[in-house]
Short mmCIF file of C-alpha atoms in Angstrom, two decimals:
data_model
loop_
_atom_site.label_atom_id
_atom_site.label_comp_id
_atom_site.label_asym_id
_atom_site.label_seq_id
_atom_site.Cartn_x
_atom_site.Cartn_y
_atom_site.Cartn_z
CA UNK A 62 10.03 -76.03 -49.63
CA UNK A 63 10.58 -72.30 -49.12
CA UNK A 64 10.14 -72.28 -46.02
CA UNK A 65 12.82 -74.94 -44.85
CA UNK A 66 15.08 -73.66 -47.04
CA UNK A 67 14.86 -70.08 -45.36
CA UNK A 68 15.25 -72.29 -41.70
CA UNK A 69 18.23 -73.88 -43.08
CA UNK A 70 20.08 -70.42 -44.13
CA UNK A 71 19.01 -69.14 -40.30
CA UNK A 72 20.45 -72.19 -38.90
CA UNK A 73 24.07 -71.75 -41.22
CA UNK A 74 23.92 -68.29 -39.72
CA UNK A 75 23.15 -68.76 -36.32
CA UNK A 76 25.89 -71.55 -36.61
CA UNK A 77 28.26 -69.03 -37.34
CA UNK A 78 27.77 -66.52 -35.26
CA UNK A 79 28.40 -69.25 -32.52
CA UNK A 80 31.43 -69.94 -34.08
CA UNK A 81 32.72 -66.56 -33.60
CA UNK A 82 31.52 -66.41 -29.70
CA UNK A 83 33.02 -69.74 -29.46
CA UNK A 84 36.24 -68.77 -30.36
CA UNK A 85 36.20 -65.30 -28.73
CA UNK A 86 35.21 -67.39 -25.40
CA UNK A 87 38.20 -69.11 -25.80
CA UNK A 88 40.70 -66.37 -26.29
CA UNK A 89 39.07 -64.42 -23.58
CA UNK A 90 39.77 -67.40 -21.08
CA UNK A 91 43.27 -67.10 -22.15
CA UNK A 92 43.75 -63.74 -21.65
CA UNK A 93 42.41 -63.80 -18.37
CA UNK A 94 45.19 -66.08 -17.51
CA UNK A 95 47.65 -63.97 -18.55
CA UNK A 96 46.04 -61.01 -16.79
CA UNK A 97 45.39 -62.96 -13.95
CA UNK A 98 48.66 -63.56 -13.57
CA UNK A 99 50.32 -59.92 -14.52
CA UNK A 100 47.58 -59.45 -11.30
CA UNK A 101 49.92 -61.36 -9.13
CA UNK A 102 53.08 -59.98 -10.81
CA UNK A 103 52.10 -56.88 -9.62
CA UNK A 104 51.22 -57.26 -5.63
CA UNK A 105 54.73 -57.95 -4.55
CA UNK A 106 55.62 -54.06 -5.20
CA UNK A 107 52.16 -53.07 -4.05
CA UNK A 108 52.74 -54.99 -0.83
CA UNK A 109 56.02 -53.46 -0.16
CA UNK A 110 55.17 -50.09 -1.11
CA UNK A 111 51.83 -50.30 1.70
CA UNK A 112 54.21 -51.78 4.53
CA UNK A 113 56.86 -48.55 4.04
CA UNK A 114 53.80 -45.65 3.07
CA UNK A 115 52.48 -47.05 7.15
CA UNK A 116 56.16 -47.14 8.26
CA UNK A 117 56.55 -43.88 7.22
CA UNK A 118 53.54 -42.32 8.25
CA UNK A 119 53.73 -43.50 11.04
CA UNK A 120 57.15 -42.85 12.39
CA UNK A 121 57.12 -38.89 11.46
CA UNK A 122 54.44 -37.45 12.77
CA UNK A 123 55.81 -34.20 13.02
CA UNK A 124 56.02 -34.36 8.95
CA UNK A 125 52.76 -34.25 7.82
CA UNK A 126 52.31 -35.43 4.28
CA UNK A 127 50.00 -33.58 2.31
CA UNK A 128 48.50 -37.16 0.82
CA UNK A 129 47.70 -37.99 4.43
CA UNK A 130 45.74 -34.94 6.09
CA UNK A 131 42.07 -34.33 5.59
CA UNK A 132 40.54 -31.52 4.45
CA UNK A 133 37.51 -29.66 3.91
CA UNK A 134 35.91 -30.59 0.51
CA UNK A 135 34.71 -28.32 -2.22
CA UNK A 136 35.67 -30.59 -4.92
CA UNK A 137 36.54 -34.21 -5.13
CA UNK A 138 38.35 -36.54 -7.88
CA UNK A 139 37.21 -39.58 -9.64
CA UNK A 140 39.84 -42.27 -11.43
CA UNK A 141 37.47 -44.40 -13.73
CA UNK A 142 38.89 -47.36 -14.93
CA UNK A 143 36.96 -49.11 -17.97
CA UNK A 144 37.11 -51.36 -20.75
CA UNK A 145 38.70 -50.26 -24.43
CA UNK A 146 36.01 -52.77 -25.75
CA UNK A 147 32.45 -53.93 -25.32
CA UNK A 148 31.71 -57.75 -25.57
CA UNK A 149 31.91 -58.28 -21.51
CA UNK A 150 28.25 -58.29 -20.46
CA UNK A 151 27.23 -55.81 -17.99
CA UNK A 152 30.64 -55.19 -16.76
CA UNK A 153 30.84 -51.14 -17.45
CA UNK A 154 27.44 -51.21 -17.05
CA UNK A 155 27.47 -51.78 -13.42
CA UNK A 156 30.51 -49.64 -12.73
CA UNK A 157 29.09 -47.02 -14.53
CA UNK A 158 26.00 -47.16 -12.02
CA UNK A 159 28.27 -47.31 -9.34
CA UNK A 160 30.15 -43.94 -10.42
CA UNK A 161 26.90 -42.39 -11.18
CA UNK A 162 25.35 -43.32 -7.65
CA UNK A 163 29.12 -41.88 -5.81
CA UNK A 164 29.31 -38.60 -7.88
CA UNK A 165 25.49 -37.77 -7.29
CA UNK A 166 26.60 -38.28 -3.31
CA UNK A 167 29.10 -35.56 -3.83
CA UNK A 168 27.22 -33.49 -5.56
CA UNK A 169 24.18 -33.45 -2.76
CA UNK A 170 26.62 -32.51 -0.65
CA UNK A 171 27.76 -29.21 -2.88
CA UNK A 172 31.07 -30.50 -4.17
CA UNK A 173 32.52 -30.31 -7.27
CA UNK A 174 33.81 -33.49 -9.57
CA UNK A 175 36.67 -33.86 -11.63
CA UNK A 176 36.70 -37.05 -13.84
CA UNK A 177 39.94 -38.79 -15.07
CA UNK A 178 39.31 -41.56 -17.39
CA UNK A 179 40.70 -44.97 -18.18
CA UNK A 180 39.29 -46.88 -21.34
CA UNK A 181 37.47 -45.22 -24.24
CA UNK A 182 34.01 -46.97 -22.46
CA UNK A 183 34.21 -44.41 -20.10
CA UNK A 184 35.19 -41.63 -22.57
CA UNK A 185 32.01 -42.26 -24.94
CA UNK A 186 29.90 -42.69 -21.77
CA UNK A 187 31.19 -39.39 -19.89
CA UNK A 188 31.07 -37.64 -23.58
CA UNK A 189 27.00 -38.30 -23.33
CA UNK A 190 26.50 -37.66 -19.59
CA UNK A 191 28.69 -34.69 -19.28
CA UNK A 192 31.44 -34.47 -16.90
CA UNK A 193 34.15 -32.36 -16.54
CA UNK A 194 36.91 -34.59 -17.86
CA UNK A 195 40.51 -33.27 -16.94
CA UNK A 196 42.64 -36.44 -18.32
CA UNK A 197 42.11 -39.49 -20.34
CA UNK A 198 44.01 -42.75 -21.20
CA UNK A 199 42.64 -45.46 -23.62
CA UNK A 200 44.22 -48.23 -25.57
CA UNK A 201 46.45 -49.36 -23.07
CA UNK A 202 46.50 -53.14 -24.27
CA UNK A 203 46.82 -56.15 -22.84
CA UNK A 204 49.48 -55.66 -21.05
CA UNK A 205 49.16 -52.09 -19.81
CA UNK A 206 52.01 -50.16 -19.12
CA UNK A 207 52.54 -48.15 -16.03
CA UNK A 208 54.63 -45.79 -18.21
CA UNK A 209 50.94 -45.07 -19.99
CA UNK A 210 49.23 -44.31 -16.58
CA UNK A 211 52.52 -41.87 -14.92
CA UNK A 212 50.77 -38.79 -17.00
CA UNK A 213 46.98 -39.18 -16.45
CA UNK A 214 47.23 -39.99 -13.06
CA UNK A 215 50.05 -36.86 -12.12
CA UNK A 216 47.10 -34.83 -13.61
CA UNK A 217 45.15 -35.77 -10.28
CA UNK A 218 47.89 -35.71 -8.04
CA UNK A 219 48.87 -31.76 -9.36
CA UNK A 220 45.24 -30.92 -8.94
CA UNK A 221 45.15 -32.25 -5.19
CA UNK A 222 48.19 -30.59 -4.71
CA UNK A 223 47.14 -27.76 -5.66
CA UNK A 224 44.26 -27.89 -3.78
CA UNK A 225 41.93 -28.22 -6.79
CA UNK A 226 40.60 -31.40 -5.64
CA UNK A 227 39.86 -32.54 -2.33
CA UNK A 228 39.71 -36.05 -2.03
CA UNK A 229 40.76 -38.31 -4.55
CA UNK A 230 38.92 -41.90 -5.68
CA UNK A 231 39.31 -44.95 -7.77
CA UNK A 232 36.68 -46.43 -9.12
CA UNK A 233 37.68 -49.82 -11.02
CA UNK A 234 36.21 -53.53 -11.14
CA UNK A 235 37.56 -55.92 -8.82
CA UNK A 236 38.05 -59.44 -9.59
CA UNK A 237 36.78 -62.06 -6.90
CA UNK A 238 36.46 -64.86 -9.44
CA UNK A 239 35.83 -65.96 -12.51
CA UNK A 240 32.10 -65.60 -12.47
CA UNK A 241 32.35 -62.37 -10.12
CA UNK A 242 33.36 -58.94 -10.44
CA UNK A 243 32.44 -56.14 -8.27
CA UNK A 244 32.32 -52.26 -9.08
CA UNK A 245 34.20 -50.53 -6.24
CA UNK A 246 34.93 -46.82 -5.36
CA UNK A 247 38.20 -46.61 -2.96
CA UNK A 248 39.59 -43.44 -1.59
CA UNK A 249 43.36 -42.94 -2.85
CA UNK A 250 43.42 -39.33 -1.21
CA UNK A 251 44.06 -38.32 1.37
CA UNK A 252 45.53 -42.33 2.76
CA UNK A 253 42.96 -43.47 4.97
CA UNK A 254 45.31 -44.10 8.20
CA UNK A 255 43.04 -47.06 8.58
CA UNK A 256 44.29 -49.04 5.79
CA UNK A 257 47.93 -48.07 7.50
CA UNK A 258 49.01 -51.00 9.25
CA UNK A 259 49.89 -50.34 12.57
CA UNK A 260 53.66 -50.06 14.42
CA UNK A 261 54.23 -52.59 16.72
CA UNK A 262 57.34 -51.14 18.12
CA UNK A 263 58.99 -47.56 17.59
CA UNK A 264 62.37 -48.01 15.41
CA UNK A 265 62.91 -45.87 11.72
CA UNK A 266 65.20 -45.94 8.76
CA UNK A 267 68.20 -44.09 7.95
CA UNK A 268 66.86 -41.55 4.84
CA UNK A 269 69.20 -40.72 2.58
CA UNK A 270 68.59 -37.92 1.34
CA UNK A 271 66.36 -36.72 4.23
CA UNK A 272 62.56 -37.93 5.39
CA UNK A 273 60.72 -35.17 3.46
CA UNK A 274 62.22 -36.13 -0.29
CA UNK A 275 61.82 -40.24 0.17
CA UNK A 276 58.43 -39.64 1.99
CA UNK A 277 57.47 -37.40 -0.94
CA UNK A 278 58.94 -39.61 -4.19
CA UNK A 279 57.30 -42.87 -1.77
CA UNK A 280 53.70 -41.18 -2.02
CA UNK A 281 53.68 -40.65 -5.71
CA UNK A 282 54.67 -44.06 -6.69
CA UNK A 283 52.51 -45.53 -3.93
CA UNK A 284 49.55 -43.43 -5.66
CA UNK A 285 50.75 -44.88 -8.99
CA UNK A 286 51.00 -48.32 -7.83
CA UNK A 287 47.06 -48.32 -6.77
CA UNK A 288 45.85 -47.06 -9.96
CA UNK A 289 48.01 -49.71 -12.02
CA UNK A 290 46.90 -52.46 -9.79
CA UNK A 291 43.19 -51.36 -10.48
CA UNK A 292 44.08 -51.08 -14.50
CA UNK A 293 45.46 -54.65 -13.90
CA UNK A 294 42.45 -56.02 -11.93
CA UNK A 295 39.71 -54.40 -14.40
CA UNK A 296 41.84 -56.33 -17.26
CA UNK A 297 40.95 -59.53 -15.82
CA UNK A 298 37.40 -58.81 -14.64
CA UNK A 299 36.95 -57.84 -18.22
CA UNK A 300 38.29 -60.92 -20.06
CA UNK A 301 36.52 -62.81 -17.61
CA UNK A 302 33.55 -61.02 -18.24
CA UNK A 303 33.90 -61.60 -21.61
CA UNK A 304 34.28 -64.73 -21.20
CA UNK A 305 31.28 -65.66 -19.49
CA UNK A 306 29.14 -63.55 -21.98
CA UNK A 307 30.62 -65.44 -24.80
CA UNK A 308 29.63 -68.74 -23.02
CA UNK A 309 26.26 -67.69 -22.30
CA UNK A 310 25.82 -66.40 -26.03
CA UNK A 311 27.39 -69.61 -27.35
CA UNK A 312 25.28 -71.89 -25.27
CA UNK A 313 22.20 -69.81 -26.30
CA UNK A 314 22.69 -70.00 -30.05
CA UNK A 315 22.97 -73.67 -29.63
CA UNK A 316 19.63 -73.73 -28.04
CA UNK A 317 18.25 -71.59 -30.79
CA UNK A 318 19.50 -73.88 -33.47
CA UNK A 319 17.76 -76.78 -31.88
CA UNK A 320 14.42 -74.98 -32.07
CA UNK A 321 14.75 -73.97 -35.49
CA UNK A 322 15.96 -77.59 -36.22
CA UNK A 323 12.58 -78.98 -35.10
CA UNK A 324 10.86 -76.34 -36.85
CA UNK A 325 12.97 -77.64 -40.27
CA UNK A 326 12.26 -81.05 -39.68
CA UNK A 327 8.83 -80.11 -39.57
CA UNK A 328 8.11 -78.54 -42.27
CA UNK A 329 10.33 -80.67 -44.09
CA UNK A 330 8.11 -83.73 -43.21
CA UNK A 331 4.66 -81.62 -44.12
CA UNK A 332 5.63 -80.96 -47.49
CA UNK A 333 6.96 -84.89 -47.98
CA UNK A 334 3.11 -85.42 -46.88
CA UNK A 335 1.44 -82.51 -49.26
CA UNK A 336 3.58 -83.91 -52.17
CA UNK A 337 2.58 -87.54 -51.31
CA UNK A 338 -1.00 -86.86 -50.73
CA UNK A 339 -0.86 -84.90 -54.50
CA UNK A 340 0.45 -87.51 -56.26
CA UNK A 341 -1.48 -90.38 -54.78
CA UNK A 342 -4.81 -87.65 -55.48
CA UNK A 343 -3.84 -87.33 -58.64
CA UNK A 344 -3.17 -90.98 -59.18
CA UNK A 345 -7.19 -91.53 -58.22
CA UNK A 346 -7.93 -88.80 -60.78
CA UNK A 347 -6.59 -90.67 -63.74
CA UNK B 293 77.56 -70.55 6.48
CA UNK B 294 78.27 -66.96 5.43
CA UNK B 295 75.30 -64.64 6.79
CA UNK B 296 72.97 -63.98 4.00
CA UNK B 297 70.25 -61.53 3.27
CA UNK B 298 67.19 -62.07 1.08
CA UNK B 299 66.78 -59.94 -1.78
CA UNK B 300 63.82 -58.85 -3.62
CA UNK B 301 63.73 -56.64 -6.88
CA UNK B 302 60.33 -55.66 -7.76
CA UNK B 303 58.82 -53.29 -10.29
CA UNK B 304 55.28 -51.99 -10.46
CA UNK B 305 54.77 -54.35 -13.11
CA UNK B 306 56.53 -57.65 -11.96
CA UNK B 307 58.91 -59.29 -9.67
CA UNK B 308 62.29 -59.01 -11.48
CA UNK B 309 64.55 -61.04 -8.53
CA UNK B 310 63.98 -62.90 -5.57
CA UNK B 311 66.81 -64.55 -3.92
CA UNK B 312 69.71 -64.46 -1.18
CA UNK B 313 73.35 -62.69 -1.09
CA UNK B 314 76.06 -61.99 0.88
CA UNK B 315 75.84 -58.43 -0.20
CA UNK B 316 74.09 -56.15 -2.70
CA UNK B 317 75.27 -52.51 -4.63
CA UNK B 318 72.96 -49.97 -5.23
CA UNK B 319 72.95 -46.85 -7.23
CA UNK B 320 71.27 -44.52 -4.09
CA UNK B 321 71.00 -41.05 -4.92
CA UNK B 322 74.11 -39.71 -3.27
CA UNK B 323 76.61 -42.32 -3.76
CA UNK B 324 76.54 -45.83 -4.50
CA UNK B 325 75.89 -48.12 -1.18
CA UNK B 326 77.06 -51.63 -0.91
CA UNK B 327 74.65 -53.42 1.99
CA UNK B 328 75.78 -56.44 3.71
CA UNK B 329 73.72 -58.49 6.30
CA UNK B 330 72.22 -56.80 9.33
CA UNK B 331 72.67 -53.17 7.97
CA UNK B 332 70.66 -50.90 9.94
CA UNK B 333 67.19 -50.06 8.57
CA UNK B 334 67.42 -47.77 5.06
CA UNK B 335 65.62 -45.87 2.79
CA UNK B 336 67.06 -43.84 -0.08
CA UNK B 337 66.01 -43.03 -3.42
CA UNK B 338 68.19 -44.60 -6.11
CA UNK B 339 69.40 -43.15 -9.51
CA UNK B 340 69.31 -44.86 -13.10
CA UNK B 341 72.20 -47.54 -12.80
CA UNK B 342 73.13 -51.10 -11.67
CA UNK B 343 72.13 -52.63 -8.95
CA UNK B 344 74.52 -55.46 -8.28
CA UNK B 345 73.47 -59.02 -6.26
CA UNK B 346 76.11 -61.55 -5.05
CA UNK B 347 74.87 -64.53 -4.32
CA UNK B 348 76.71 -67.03 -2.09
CA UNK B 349 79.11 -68.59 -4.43
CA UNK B 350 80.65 -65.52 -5.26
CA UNK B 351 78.76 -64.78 -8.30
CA UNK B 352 77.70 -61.28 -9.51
CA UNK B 353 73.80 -60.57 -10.82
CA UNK B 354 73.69 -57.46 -12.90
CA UNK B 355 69.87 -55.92 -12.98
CA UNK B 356 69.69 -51.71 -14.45
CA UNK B 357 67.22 -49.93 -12.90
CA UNK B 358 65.81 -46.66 -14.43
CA UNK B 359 65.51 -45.41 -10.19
CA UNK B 360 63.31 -46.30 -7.80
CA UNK B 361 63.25 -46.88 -3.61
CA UNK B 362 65.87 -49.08 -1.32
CA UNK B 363 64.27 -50.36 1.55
CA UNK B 364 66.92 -52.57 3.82
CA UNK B 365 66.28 -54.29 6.77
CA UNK B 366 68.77 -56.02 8.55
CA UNK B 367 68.06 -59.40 6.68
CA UNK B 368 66.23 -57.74 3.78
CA UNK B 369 66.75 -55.96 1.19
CA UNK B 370 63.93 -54.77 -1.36
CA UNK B 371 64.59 -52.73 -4.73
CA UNK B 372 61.46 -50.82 -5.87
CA UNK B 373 62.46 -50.09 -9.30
CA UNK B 374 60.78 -47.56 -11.50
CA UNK B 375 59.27 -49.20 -14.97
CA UNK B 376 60.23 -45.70 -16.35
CA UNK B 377 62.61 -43.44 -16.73
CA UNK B 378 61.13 -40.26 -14.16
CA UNK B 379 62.65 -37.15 -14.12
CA UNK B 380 60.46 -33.99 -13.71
CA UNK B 381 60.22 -32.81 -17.07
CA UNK B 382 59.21 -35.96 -18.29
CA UNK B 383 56.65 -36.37 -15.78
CA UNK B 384 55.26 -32.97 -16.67
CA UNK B 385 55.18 -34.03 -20.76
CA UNK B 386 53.10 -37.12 -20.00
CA UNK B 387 50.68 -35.37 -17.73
CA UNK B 388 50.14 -32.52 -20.40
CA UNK B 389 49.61 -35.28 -23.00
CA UNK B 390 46.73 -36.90 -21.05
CA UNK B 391 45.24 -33.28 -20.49
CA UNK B 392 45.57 -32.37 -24.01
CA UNK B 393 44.19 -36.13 -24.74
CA UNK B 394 41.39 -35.49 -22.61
CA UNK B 395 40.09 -32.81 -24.28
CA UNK B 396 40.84 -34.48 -28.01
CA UNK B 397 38.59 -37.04 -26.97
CA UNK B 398 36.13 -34.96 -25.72
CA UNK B 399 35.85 -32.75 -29.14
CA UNK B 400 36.38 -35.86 -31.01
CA UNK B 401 37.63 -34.87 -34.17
CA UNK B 402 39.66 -37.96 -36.00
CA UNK B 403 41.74 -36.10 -37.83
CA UNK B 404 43.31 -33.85 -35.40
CA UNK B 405 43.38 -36.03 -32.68
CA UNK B 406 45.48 -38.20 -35.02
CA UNK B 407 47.85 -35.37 -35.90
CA UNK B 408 48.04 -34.32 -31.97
CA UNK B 409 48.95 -37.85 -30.82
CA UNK B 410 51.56 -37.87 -33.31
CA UNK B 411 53.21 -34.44 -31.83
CA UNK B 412 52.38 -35.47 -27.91
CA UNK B 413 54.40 -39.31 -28.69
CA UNK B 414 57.18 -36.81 -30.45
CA UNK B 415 57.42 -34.56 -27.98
CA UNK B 416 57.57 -37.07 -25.20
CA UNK B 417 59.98 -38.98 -27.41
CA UNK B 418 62.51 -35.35 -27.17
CA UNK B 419 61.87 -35.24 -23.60
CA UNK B 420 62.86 -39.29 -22.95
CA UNK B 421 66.10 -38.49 -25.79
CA UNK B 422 67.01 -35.50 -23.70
CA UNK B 423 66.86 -37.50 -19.96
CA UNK B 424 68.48 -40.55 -21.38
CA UNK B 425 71.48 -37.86 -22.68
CA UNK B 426 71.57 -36.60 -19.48
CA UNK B 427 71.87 -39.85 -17.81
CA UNK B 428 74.67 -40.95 -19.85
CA UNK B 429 76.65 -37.81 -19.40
CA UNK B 430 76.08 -38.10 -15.91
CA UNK B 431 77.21 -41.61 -15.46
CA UNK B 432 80.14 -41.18 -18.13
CA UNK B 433 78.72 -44.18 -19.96
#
């Protein structure tokens, strides 16, 4: 009987390990509510902010932003948004393939990178790979904070000012539904005037105090406004993520404790035969 | 029917008010500005104060913004508030803290990155004491 009772005590422990995904499945597809909805919460100001950056850039072209012309590059930028925690599948994974794949681009062609990272994932993977890593941000929560993001992400902006860094990306999850997320490097600098939407008539604001100071407070926030709305997006891929690992790993330990169920009822049956077949063989004896 | 003008006030984080008015009061950075319907187009930066909303029966909405954007059209208005209080200093602090975090993290030594956290939250803390004095001696409140 040794042997069932050592399938029994695998079965009580596979049993609660599914417990635990269980439950983590289920406060994973909660969360993702919530951050699918602090998603939504926040496209209203990015929406605005987009239609009066193209306004703007539009209607002044004799004030050329710095966040708007190209330039040469000797050195480029990389935002990397991650996950705090593990648990969520092959989410960092992938975007960390995706990164890897854009900065060896930029290096072929001779340029420099600059990392800025988002999520201690992305610290403990950069601290192995090596990376020059000019700002960092972790533990931002569950409800990140924009507050959180202002100094890592001015960090990037000094730098292209200062004409440290060239160009300027973002690489972050995004969410297309539950079951999908997709690693994606955008350009945040300089704007691509593509993604400007285009003036259907010539007419322009009042600025109070003058073009230059709104244009210049507009491009900041707009900057900041991209890189929260990735934060925000990566949030929900990740609980989603998680969530779907957690199923899988729940639905797989059930499977595994049907197996070893067989296996128990098995072995339990063999020795009810062994034990009958000795006593009716000793029976005969006497 | 009064003319009316639809209002939104949105922060990075969340829509704060959506709704019409017959006029709205903002802090902008040179002087407060009271908009009624079909102002001519407008953008101004606004300062830390109250941004006021009345609604068609007459009664006044209150919202504080730490600053932001005002974008008017003639029939809308739109408040991009700041989450934060921004001033340049501050800016600066938080930016030096995720430098100085950066390379923590990197070196990775518990201890001290423990002991710097604590000094980069107190030093931002100063810097947020120091703006919010400012603020308040500026607005006489």
């Amino acid at each position: 009987m040794a042997n069932a009772k050592e399938i029994r005590t695998k079965i009580g422990s596979i049993q609660n390990t599914q417990k635990i995904t269980k439950a983590m499945e289920m406060v994973a597809a909660s969360k993702m509510r919530k951050a699918k909805a602090r998603m939504q919460a926040a496209r209203p100001y990015a929406d605005k902010m987009h239609v009066v950056v193209s306004h703007l850039a539009q209607a002044h072209p004799e004030y050329h932003h710095a966040y708007l012309a190209e330039r040469e590059v000797s050195r480029v930028g990389f935002i990397i948004i991650s996950t705090d925690r593990g648990l969520c599948g092959g989410l960092n994974t992938n975007l960390f393939k995706t990164v890897v794949k854009a900065m060896g681009e930029w290096r072929d062609k001779g340029a420099e990178i600059d990392l800025c990272l988002v999520g201690s994932k992305a610290q403990s993977f950069f601290k192995r790979l090596g990376g020059n890593v000019v700002a960092h941000a972790s533990h931002l929560g569950d409800a990140p904070a924009l507050n959180d993001l202002i100094g890592t992400i001015k960090v990037m902006l000094d730098a292209y000012n200062e004409g440290e860094i060239d160009r300027l990306f973002l690489v972050h999850n995004e969410f297309i539904n539950t079951m999908t997320q997709q690693a994606g490097v955008s350009q945040l600098l300089p704007v691509e005037s593509a993604d400007l939407e285009e003036l259907k008539h010539y007419w322009d604001y009042i600025y109070e105090p003058d073009a230059k100071e709104v244009l210049d407070a507009l491009m900041v926030r707009y900057i900041e406004s991209l890189v929260y709305r990735g934060v925000v997006e990566n949030l929900a891929c990740e609980q989603s993520a998680r969530m779907v690992a957690m199923k899988a790993a729940s639905d797989n330990a059930g499977t595994l404790i049907d197996d070893l169920q067989l296996i128990y009822n098995k072995a339990r049956q063999a020795a009810i035969t062994q034990e009958l077949s000795e006593i009716v063989s000793g029976a005969a004896a006497v | 029917m009064a003319m009316t003008l639809h209002v939104d006030i949105v922060s990075a984080e969340e829509e704060i008010f959506s709704g019409t008015a017959t006029m709205v009061f903002a802090p902008a950075v040179m002087g407060e500005v009271g908009i009624t319907p079909r102002h001519t187009p407008l953008l101004t930066r606004l300062k830390p104060g109250e941004v006021r909303v009345r609604t068609r029966e007459g009664e006044e909405i209150f919202f504080y913004v730490s600053g932001g954007m005002l974008e008017v059209q003639p029939h809308v208005v739109t408040v991009l508030s700041d989450t934060a209080i921004r001033a340049k200093d501050l800016d600066e602090a938080a930016a030096t803290a995720a430098k100085e975090k950066a390379e923590k993290a990197m070196a990775d030594q518990k201890s001290d990155f423990e002991y710097a956290q604590a000094q980069i939250e107190l030093a931002q803390a100063l810097a947020q004491l120091s703006t919010l004095r400012k603020i308040r001696d500026h607005t006489g409140r």
